[in-house]
mmCIF file of C-alpha atoms and ligand atoms in Angstrom:
data_model
loop_
_atom_site.group_PDB
_atom_site.id
_atom_site.type_symbol
_atom_site.label_atom_id
_atom_site.label_comp_id
_atom_site.label_asym_id
_atom_site.label_seq_id
_atom_site.Cartn_x
_atom_site.Cartn_y
_atom_site.Cartn_z
ATOM 1 C CA MET A 23 -5.508 7.614 -7.749
ATOM 2 C CA SER A 24 -7.683 10.306 -8.432
ATOM 3 C CA GLY A 25 -6.355 12.955 -5.977
ATOM 4 C CA PRO A 26 -5.281 16.685 -7.208
ATOM 5 C CA VAL A 27 -1.750 17.531 -7.941
ATOM 6 C CA ARG A 28 -1.027 19.471 -4.870
ATOM 7 C CA PHE A 29 2.266 21.274 -6.581
ATOM 8 C CA ALA A 30 2.098 23.537 -9.292
ATOM 9 C CA PRO A 31 5.526 23.828 -11.345
ATOM 10 C CA THR A 32 6.758 27.468 -11.896
ATOM 11 C CA ALA A 33 9.984 26.632 -13.544
ATOM 12 C CA THR A 34 8.460 28.106 -16.637
ATOM 13 C CA SER A 35 9.209 31.489 -15.727
ATOM 14 C CA LYS A 36 12.612 31.365 -14.423
ATOM 15 C CA SER A 37 15.656 32.305 -16.393
ATOM 16 C CA SER A 38 17.977 29.662 -17.673
ATOM 17 C CA ALA A 39 20.528 30.458 -14.989
ATOM 18 C CA THR A 40 18.385 29.832 -12.384
ATOM 19 C CA ARG A 41 17.022 26.647 -13.699
ATOM 20 C CA THR A 42 21.060 26.022 -14.194
ATOM 21 C CA LYS A 43 21.375 26.603 -10.319
ATOM 22 C CA ALA A 44 18.313 24.669 -9.626
ATOM 23 C CA GLN A 45 19.515 21.580 -11.387
ATOM 24 C CA ALA A 46 23.140 21.925 -9.713
ATOM 25 C CA MET A 47 21.175 21.473 -6.335
ATOM 26 C CA ALA A 48 19.292 18.891 -7.522
ATOM 27 C CA ASP A 49 22.548 16.769 -8.621
ATOM 28 C CA GLN A 50 23.538 17.332 -4.801
ATOM 29 C CA ALA A 51 22.572 14.429 -2.824
ATOM 30 C CA LYS A 52 21.474 16.103 0.594
ATOM 31 C CA LYS A 53 22.410 14.574 4.100
ATOM 32 C CA ARG A 54 19.829 16.350 6.203
ATOM 33 C CA PHE A 55 16.953 14.704 3.823
ATOM 34 C CA GLY A 56 18.783 11.217 4.248
ATOM 35 C CA GLN A 57 19.533 10.803 0.378
ATOM 36 C CA ASN A 58 21.226 8.080 -0.939
ATOM 37 C CA PHE A 59 20.129 7.465 -4.395
ATOM 38 C CA LEU A 60 19.703 3.891 -5.788
ATOM 39 C CA HIS A 61 21.533 3.142 -8.924
ATOM 40 C CA ASP A 62 22.057 -0.386 -9.163
ATOM 41 C CA GLN A 63 19.609 -1.346 -11.993
ATOM 42 C CA ASN A 64 19.472 -4.989 -11.240
ATOM 43 C CA MET A 65 18.692 -3.928 -7.197
ATOM 44 C CA VAL A 66 15.644 -2.013 -8.935
ATOM 45 C CA ALA A 67 14.491 -4.624 -10.762
ATOM 46 C CA LYS A 68 14.183 -6.796 -7.505
ATOM 47 C CA ILE A 69 12.696 -4.327 -5.696
ATOM 48 C CA LEU A 70 9.903 -3.710 -8.299
ATOM 49 C CA ALA A 71 9.638 -7.526 -8.738
ATOM 50 C CA ILE A 72 8.484 -7.799 -5.263
ATOM 51 C CA VAL A 73 6.151 -4.773 -5.053
ATOM 52 C CA ASP A 74 4.805 -6.276 -8.445
ATOM 53 C CA PRO A 75 2.617 -3.343 -9.138
ATOM 54 C CA ARG A 76 -0.431 -3.484 -11.114
ATOM 55 C CA PRO A 77 -3.014 -1.410 -13.511
ATOM 56 C CA GLY A 78 -5.352 0.499 -11.043
ATOM 57 C CA GLN A 79 -3.939 -0.086 -7.666
ATOM 58 C CA ALA A 80 -3.445 3.071 -5.410
ATOM 59 C CA LEU A 81 0.295 3.033 -4.943
ATOM 60 C CA VAL A 82 1.912 5.849 -2.999
ATOM 61 C CA GLU A 83 5.589 6.143 -3.020
ATOM 62 C CA ILE A 84 7.418 7.914 -0.110
ATOM 63 C CA GLY A 85 10.530 10.261 -1.051
ATOM 64 C CA PRO A 86 10.971 9.480 -4.857
ATOM 65 C CA GLY A 87 14.062 10.958 -5.023
ATOM 66 C CA ARG A 88 15.713 10.961 -8.704
ATOM 67 C CA GLY A 89 12.514 8.334 -9.810
ATOM 68 C CA ALA A 90 14.926 5.243 -9.442
ATOM 69 C CA LEU A 91 11.506 3.354 -8.321
ATOM 70 C CA THR A 92 9.316 5.663 -9.641
ATOM 71 C CA GLN A 93 9.252 4.624 -13.246
ATOM 72 C CA GLY A 94 8.602 1.108 -12.547
ATOM 73 C CA LEU A 95 6.103 1.725 -10.352
ATOM 74 C CA ILE A 96 4.081 4.166 -12.669
ATOM 75 C CA ARG A 97 4.895 1.860 -15.516
ATOM 76 C CA GLY A 98 3.105 -1.315 -13.379
ATOM 77 C CA ALA A 99 0.028 0.861 -11.765
ATOM 78 C CA GLY A 100 -0.715 3.673 -14.625
ATOM 79 C CA ARG A 101 -0.538 6.600 -12.027
ATOM 80 C CA LEU A 102 1.383 7.098 -8.516
ATOM 81 C CA THR A 103 1.141 9.470 -5.863
ATOM 82 C CA ALA A 104 4.595 10.536 -4.555
ATOM 83 C CA ILE A 105 5.697 12.555 -1.553
ATOM 84 C CA GLU A 106 8.824 14.156 -1.421
ATOM 85 C CA ILE A 107 10.268 16.975 0.640
ATOM 86 C CA ASP A 108 13.121 18.333 -1.337
ATOM 87 C CA ARG A 109 11.753 20.926 -3.375
ATOM 88 C CA ASP A 110 15.094 20.935 -5.773
ATOM 89 C CA LEU A 111 13.586 17.415 -6.929
ATOM 90 C CA HIS A 112 9.930 18.099 -7.508
ATOM 91 C CA GLN A 113 10.655 19.678 -11.233
ATOM 92 C CA GLY A 114 12.812 16.896 -12.679
ATOM 93 C CA LEU A 115 10.058 14.685 -10.991
ATOM 94 C CA LEU A 116 7.118 16.225 -12.774
ATOM 95 C CA THR A 117 8.876 16.729 -16.092
ATOM 96 C CA ARG A 118 9.748 12.881 -16.343
ATOM 97 C CA PHE A 119 6.689 11.623 -15.171
ATOM 98 C CA GLY A 120 3.771 14.372 -16.360
ATOM 99 C CA ARG A 121 0.436 13.237 -15.665
ATOM 100 C CA GLY A 122 1.340 9.830 -13.877
ATOM 101 C CA LEU A 123 2.666 11.411 -11.276
ATOM 102 C CA SER A 124 0.574 13.157 -8.155
ATOM 103 C CA LEU A 125 3.300 14.955 -6.280
ATOM 104 C CA VAL A 126 2.895 15.689 -2.596
ATOM 105 C CA ALA A 127 5.337 18.306 -1.922
ATOM 106 C CA GLN A 128 5.479 17.791 1.789
ATOM 107 C CA ASP A 129 6.959 16.302 4.650
ATOM 108 C CA VAL A 130 5.842 12.733 4.877
ATOM 109 C CA LEU A 131 5.409 12.842 8.522
ATOM 110 C CA THR A 132 2.561 15.373 8.056
ATOM 111 C CA VAL A 133 1.021 13.452 5.217
ATOM 112 C CA ASP A 134 -2.715 12.473 5.750
ATOM 113 C CA PHE A 135 -2.540 8.793 4.590
ATOM 114 C CA ALA A 136 -6.143 8.212 5.256
ATOM 115 C CA GLU A 137 -7.254 11.119 3.221
ATOM 116 C CA LEU A 138 -5.102 9.603 0.238
ATOM 117 C CA ALA A 139 -7.015 6.172 1.058
ATOM 118 C CA ASP A 140 -9.923 8.434 0.861
ATOM 119 C CA GLN A 141 -8.955 9.963 -2.514
ATOM 120 C CA ALA A 142 -8.192 6.915 -4.237
ATOM 121 C CA GLY A 143 -11.285 5.151 -3.274
ATOM 122 C CA GLN A 144 -9.607 1.879 -1.962
ATOM 123 C CA SER A 145 -6.788 0.557 0.055
ATOM 124 C CA ILE A 146 -3.184 1.976 -0.504
ATOM 125 C CA ARG A 147 0.037 0.200 -1.181
ATOM 126 C CA ILE A 148 3.022 2.106 0.202
ATOM 127 C CA VAL A 149 6.304 1.917 -1.167
ATOM 128 C CA GLY A 150 9.581 3.501 -0.367
ATOM 129 C CA ASN A 151 13.258 3.984 -0.032
ATOM 130 C CA LEU A 152 13.072 5.973 3.294
ATOM 131 C CA PRO A 153 15.710 8.604 4.385
ATOM 132 C CA TYR A 154 16.813 6.608 7.273
ATOM 133 C CA ASN A 155 17.198 9.191 9.667
ATOM 134 C CA ILE A 156 13.375 9.542 10.325
ATOM 135 C CA SER A 157 12.426 5.870 9.337
ATOM 136 C CA SER A 158 10.975 4.666 12.671
ATOM 137 C CA PRO A 159 8.718 7.744 12.772
ATOM 138 C CA ILE A 160 7.497 7.075 9.439
ATOM 139 C CA LEU A 161 6.686 3.738 10.689
ATOM 140 C CA PHE A 162 4.809 5.310 13.623
ATOM 141 C CA HIS A 163 3.028 7.660 11.696
ATOM 142 C CA LEU A 164 1.707 4.841 9.500
ATOM 143 C CA LEU A 165 0.554 2.656 11.975
ATOM 144 C CA PRO A 166 -3.179 4.460 13.117
ATOM 145 C CA VAL A 167 -3.668 3.985 9.362
ATOM 146 C CA ALA A 168 -2.658 0.794 8.892
ATOM 147 C CA HIS A 169 -6.542 -0.606 8.330
ATOM 148 C CA ARG A 170 -6.433 1.806 5.025
ATOM 149 C CA VAL A 171 -3.364 -0.276 3.780
ATOM 150 C CA VAL A 172 -2.952 -3.156 1.550
ATOM 151 C CA ASP A 173 0.741 -3.547 2.297
ATOM 152 C CA GLN A 174 3.985 -1.446 2.551
ATOM 153 C CA THR A 175 7.436 -2.407 1.279
ATOM 154 C CA PHE A 176 10.717 -0.397 2.513
ATOM 155 C CA MET A 177 14.173 -0.059 2.140
ATOM 156 C CA LEU A 178 15.436 0.869 5.584
ATOM 157 C CA GLN A 179 18.936 0.401 7.099
ATOM 158 C CA LYS A 180 19.622 -3.456 7.811
ATOM 159 C CA GLU A 181 20.008 -3.137 11.364
ATOM 160 C CA VAL A 182 16.442 -1.359 11.814
ATOM 161 C CA VAL A 183 14.686 -4.195 9.661
ATOM 162 C CA ASP A 184 16.483 -6.563 11.913
ATOM 163 C CA ARG A 185 14.451 -5.005 14.959
ATOM 164 C CA MET A 186 11.743 -4.821 13.186
ATOM 165 C CA VAL A 187 11.175 -8.571 12.639
ATOM 166 C CA ALA A 188 13.173 -9.714 15.849
ATOM 167 C CA SER A 189 11.610 -12.378 17.995
ATOM 168 C CA GLU A 190 11.729 -11.797 21.862
ATOM 169 C CA GLY A 191 14.811 -13.328 23.749
ATOM 170 C CA SER A 192 17.060 -11.291 20.949
ATOM 171 C CA LYS A 193 19.128 -8.416 21.786
ATOM 172 C CA THR A 194 17.687 -6.578 18.748
ATOM 173 C CA TYR A 195 14.020 -7.111 20.074
ATOM 174 C CA GLY A 196 12.380 -4.145 21.619
ATOM 175 C CA ARG A 197 9.850 -1.292 21.612
ATOM 176 C CA LEU A 198 9.817 -1.216 17.579
ATOM 177 C CA SER A 199 9.570 -4.970 17.428
ATOM 178 C CA VAL A 200 6.766 -5.114 19.479
ATOM 179 C CA MET A 201 4.576 -2.291 18.033
ATOM 180 C CA LEU A 202 4.716 -3.301 14.504
ATOM 181 C CA GLN A 203 4.434 -6.896 15.419
ATOM 182 C CA ALA A 204 1.166 -6.335 16.979
ATOM 183 C CA ARG A 205 -0.118 -4.610 14.084
ATOM 184 C CA TYR A 206 1.694 -6.173 10.998
ATOM 185 C CA GLN A 207 2.841 -9.372 9.375
ATOM 186 C CA MET A 208 6.450 -9.022 8.742
ATOM 187 C CA GLU A 209 9.075 -10.210 6.429
ATOM 188 C CA ARG A 210 12.736 -9.222 5.854
ATOM 189 C CA ARG A 211 12.729 -9.802 1.406
ATOM 190 C CA LEU A 212 16.357 -8.797 0.692
ATOM 191 C CA VAL A 213 19.735 -7.162 1.942
ATOM 192 C CA VAL A 214 21.370 -4.509 -0.207
ATOM 193 C CA PRO A 215 24.821 -3.734 0.044
ATOM 194 C CA PRO A 216 26.036 0.118 0.350
ATOM 195 C CA GLY A 217 27.562 0.051 -3.368
ATOM 196 C CA ALA A 218 23.835 0.179 -4.931
ATOM 197 C CA PHE A 219 23.306 3.851 -3.888
ATOM 198 C CA THR A 220 24.944 7.615 -4.579
ATOM 199 C CA PRO A 221 26.297 8.264 -2.181
ATOM 200 C CA ALA A 222 27.196 4.479 -0.617
ATOM 201 C CA PRO A 223 25.938 4.800 2.946
ATOM 202 C CA LYS A 224 28.163 3.548 5.667
ATOM 203 C CA VAL A 225 25.541 0.658 6.366
ATOM 204 C CA ASP A 226 23.866 -2.601 4.789
ATOM 205 C CA SER A 227 20.548 -1.630 3.988
ATOM 206 C CA ALA A 228 17.417 -4.201 3.340
ATOM 207 C CA ILE A 229 13.919 -4.771 2.271
ATOM 208 C CA VAL A 230 10.878 -5.189 4.403
ATOM 209 C CA SER A 231 7.367 -6.065 3.554
ATOM 210 C CA LEU A 232 4.581 -5.236 6.290
ATOM 211 C CA TRP A 233 1.143 -6.482 5.792
ATOM 212 C CA PRO A 234 -1.200 -5.537 8.274
ATOM 213 C CA LYS A 235 -3.218 -8.094 9.907
ATOM 214 C CA PRO A 236 -6.826 -8.297 9.791
ATOM 215 C CA VAL A 237 -8.612 -6.714 12.353
ATOM 216 C CA SER A 238 -9.843 -9.821 13.685
ATOM 217 C CA GLU A 239 -6.573 -10.926 14.495
ATOM 218 C CA ILE A 240 -5.439 -7.706 16.597
ATOM 219 C CA GLY A 241 -6.133 -8.279 20.185
ATOM 220 C CA VAL A 242 -5.131 -4.907 21.228
ATOM 221 C CA ARG A 243 -7.887 -2.680 22.923
ATOM 222 C CA ASP A 244 -6.231 0.535 23.261
ATOM 223 C CA TRP A 245 -2.816 1.120 21.231
ATOM 224 C CA SER A 246 -1.571 4.272 23.383
ATOM 225 C CA THR A 247 -1.679 2.042 26.233
ATOM 226 C CA LEU A 248 0.289 -0.694 24.690
ATOM 227 C CA ALA A 249 2.960 1.971 23.533
ATOM 228 C CA ARG A 250 2.991 3.613 27.215
ATOM 229 C CA LEU A 251 3.532 -0.024 28.578
ATOM 230 C CA VAL A 252 5.988 -1.297 25.947
ATOM 231 C CA THR A 253 7.805 1.790 26.238
ATOM 232 C CA ALA A 254 8.160 1.751 29.999
ATOM 233 C CA ALA A 255 9.020 -1.934 30.079
ATOM 234 C CA PHE A 256 12.224 -1.364 27.577
ATOM 235 C CA ALA A 257 13.111 1.790 29.499
ATOM 236 C CA THR A 258 16.161 0.160 31.178
ATOM 237 C CA ARG A 259 16.420 -3.417 29.338
ATOM 238 C CA ARG A 260 18.978 -4.895 32.163
ATOM 239 C CA LYS A 261 15.920 -4.219 35.051
ATOM 240 C CA MET A 262 13.478 -7.151 35.816
ATOM 241 C CA ILE A 263 10.152 -6.517 34.618
ATOM 242 C CA ARG A 264 8.786 -5.971 38.269
ATOM 243 C CA ASN A 265 11.128 -2.722 38.247
ATOM 244 C CA ASN A 266 10.299 -1.051 35.029
ATOM 245 C CA LEU A 267 6.707 -1.656 35.521
ATOM 246 C CA ALA A 268 6.615 -0.606 39.162
ATOM 247 C CA ALA A 269 4.074 2.446 38.866
ATOM 248 C CA GLU A 270 1.643 0.043 36.909
ATOM 249 C CA LEU A 271 2.181 -3.030 39.299
ATOM 250 C CA ASP A 272 -0.981 -2.657 41.663
ATOM 251 C CA ARG A 273 -3.115 -2.785 38.244
ATOM 252 C CA LEU A 274 -1.331 -5.565 36.663
ATOM 253 C CA ASP A 275 -1.854 -9.411 37.062
ATOM 254 C CA LEU A 276 1.943 -10.700 35.407
ATOM 255 C CA ALA A 277 0.754 -14.174 36.261
ATOM 256 C CA ALA A 278 -2.552 -13.862 34.175
ATOM 257 C CA ALA A 279 -0.639 -12.844 31.198
ATOM 258 C CA GLY A 280 2.107 -15.701 31.780
ATOM 259 C CA VAL A 281 4.949 -13.222 32.795
ATOM 260 C CA SER A 282 7.145 -13.976 35.636
ATOM 261 C CA GLU A 283 7.793 -11.021 37.817
ATOM 262 C CA THR A 284 11.608 -11.470 37.237
ATOM 263 C CA SER A 285 11.397 -11.285 33.242
ATOM 264 C CA ARG A 286 13.549 -8.833 31.967
ATOM 265 C CA ALA A 287 11.554 -6.710 28.898
ATOM 266 C CA GLU A 288 13.227 -8.853 26.174
ATOM 267 C CA GLU A 289 11.918 -12.274 27.482
ATOM 268 C CA ILE A 290 8.468 -11.125 27.353
ATOM 269 C CA SER A 291 6.574 -11.772 24.045
ATOM 270 C CA VAL A 292 4.249 -9.665 21.798
ATOM 271 C CA ASP A 293 1.065 -11.510 22.739
ATOM 272 C CA GLN A 294 1.920 -11.229 26.392
ATOM 273 C CA TYR A 295 2.493 -7.331 25.965
ATOM 274 C CA VAL A 296 -0.846 -7.040 24.286
ATOM 275 C CA ALA A 297 -2.370 -9.249 27.344
ATOM 276 C CA LEU A 298 -0.835 -6.797 30.045
ATOM 277 C CA ALA A 299 -1.975 -3.728 28.243
ATOM 278 C CA ASN A 300 -5.681 -5.075 27.887
ATOM 279 C CA GLN A 301 -5.267 -5.706 31.381
ATOM 280 C CA LEU A 302 -4.906 -1.752 32.141
ATOM 281 C CA ALA A 303 -7.396 -0.926 29.122
ATOM 282 C CA SER A 304 -10.514 -2.104 30.206
ATOM 283 C CA PRO A 305 -13.122 -1.637 29.248
ATOM 284 C CA PRO A 306 -12.473 -1.884 25.424
ATOM 285 C CA ALA A 307 -11.768 1.134 23.213
ATOM 286 C CA SER A 308 -11.458 1.591 19.845
ATOM 287 C CA PRO A 309 -9.103 -0.673 17.764
ATOM 288 C CA LEU A 310 -7.166 0.411 15.286
HETATM 289 N N1 LIG B 20 13.684 6.787 -3.705
HETATM 290 C C1 LIG B 20 15.143 7.350 -4.127
HETATM 291 C C2 LIG B 20 16.258 6.259 -4.725
HETATM 292 O O1 LIG B 20 15.611 5.053 -4.381
HETATM 293 O O2 LIG B 20 16.733 6.913 -5.202
HETATM 294 C C3 LIG B 20 15.349 8.198 -3.073
HETATM 295 C C4 LIG B 20 15.634 7.583 -1.610
HETATM 296 S S1 LIG B 20 16.443 8.399 -0.543
HETATM 297 C C5 LIG B 20 17.070 7.347 0.531
HETATM 298 C C6 LIG B 20 15.438 9.306 0.332
HETATM 299 C C7 LIG B 20 13.999 10.369 -0.437
HETATM 300 O O3 LIG B 20 13.158 10.731 0.707
HETATM 301 C C8 LIG B 20 14.791 11.619 -0.654
HETATM 302 O O4 LIG B 20 14.319 11.720 -2.299
HETATM 303 C C9 LIG B 20 14.456 12.573 0.351
HETATM 304 O O5 LIG B 20 14.556 13.971 -0.417
HETATM 305 C C10 LIG B 20 13.035 12.027 0.728
HETATM 306 N N2 LIG B 20 12.806 12.796 1.956
HETATM 307 C C11 LIG B 20 13.684 13.023 3.115
HETATM 308 N N3 LIG B 20 13.035 13.374 3.925
HETATM 309 C C12 LIG B 20 11.649 13.205 3.473
HETATM 310 C C13 LIG B 20 10.300 13.689 4.202
HETATM 311 N N4 LIG B 20 10.355 13.950 5.769
HETATM 312 N N5 LIG B 20 9.367 13.488 3.615
HETATM 313 C C14 LIG B 20 9.155 13.365 2.416
HETATM 314 N N6 LIG B 20 10.341 12.968 1.779
HETATM 315 C C15 LIG B 20 11.549 12.901 2.436
#
């Protein structure tokens, strides 16, 4: 990727006492940034084999942390753009990876991924052992730029991955499943136990891959209408859909979408939600 390094290191002017303090801060995992660092090299190798980075590809890593995945990603692709919010980790990353790394010292939720693709002059591949406290907001932040993305490979809480890939009829099927499955093909790749991380999280983790569907395969006319409809449908899981969608019912033809009035939200398929949302969203708006 040819974009500028957006962070200028300043440590050369710091005293050694300040550097020691910075090092101590960097060594401490911060709960507020969801820091669980991967230390299991076997697991690192498995994740890198899934990503399979190749020279010339435009890779973006979210949350490189201490660089567990970064090293192998740069070795494969030649260079990497990494987005890391924790200032205490920046200098260590720049020192270790030098010119191979373009560091975006920013909150990932404020990063314009379309701009990163513009800078790269190609679609990007996104990788990350995500901070679990903001994993769903990250997934939703990436939805509108999916057309600029080749694939995404993420480590997440296993329970979240199960919700992402859940089919209708299952207890874990919900808003996250519908919105992501409408846009991506997804596959759960690997379950990762807590012992692979320092500190160990309280839950299992899993690797998931997401491939944006070709635009020609996406039937969604307007994503904000789909999001609004799905949020309303799942507002109360126990209620029948005619109650959860009462406010829209006069504009909806449930039968035309193959949906029974007495269905519950979790019994309605992704295609049926898309069909219902499209009834509300005519004439066609711009697709993603
Ligand atoms: N990739 C490293 C690894 O596998 O060991 C670290 C993973 S750790 C689970 C999550 C990383 O995301 C941390 O480095 C954390 O500082 C960073 N992070 C947390 N919130 C962030 C945000 N809003 N924007 C960018 N990075 C963030």
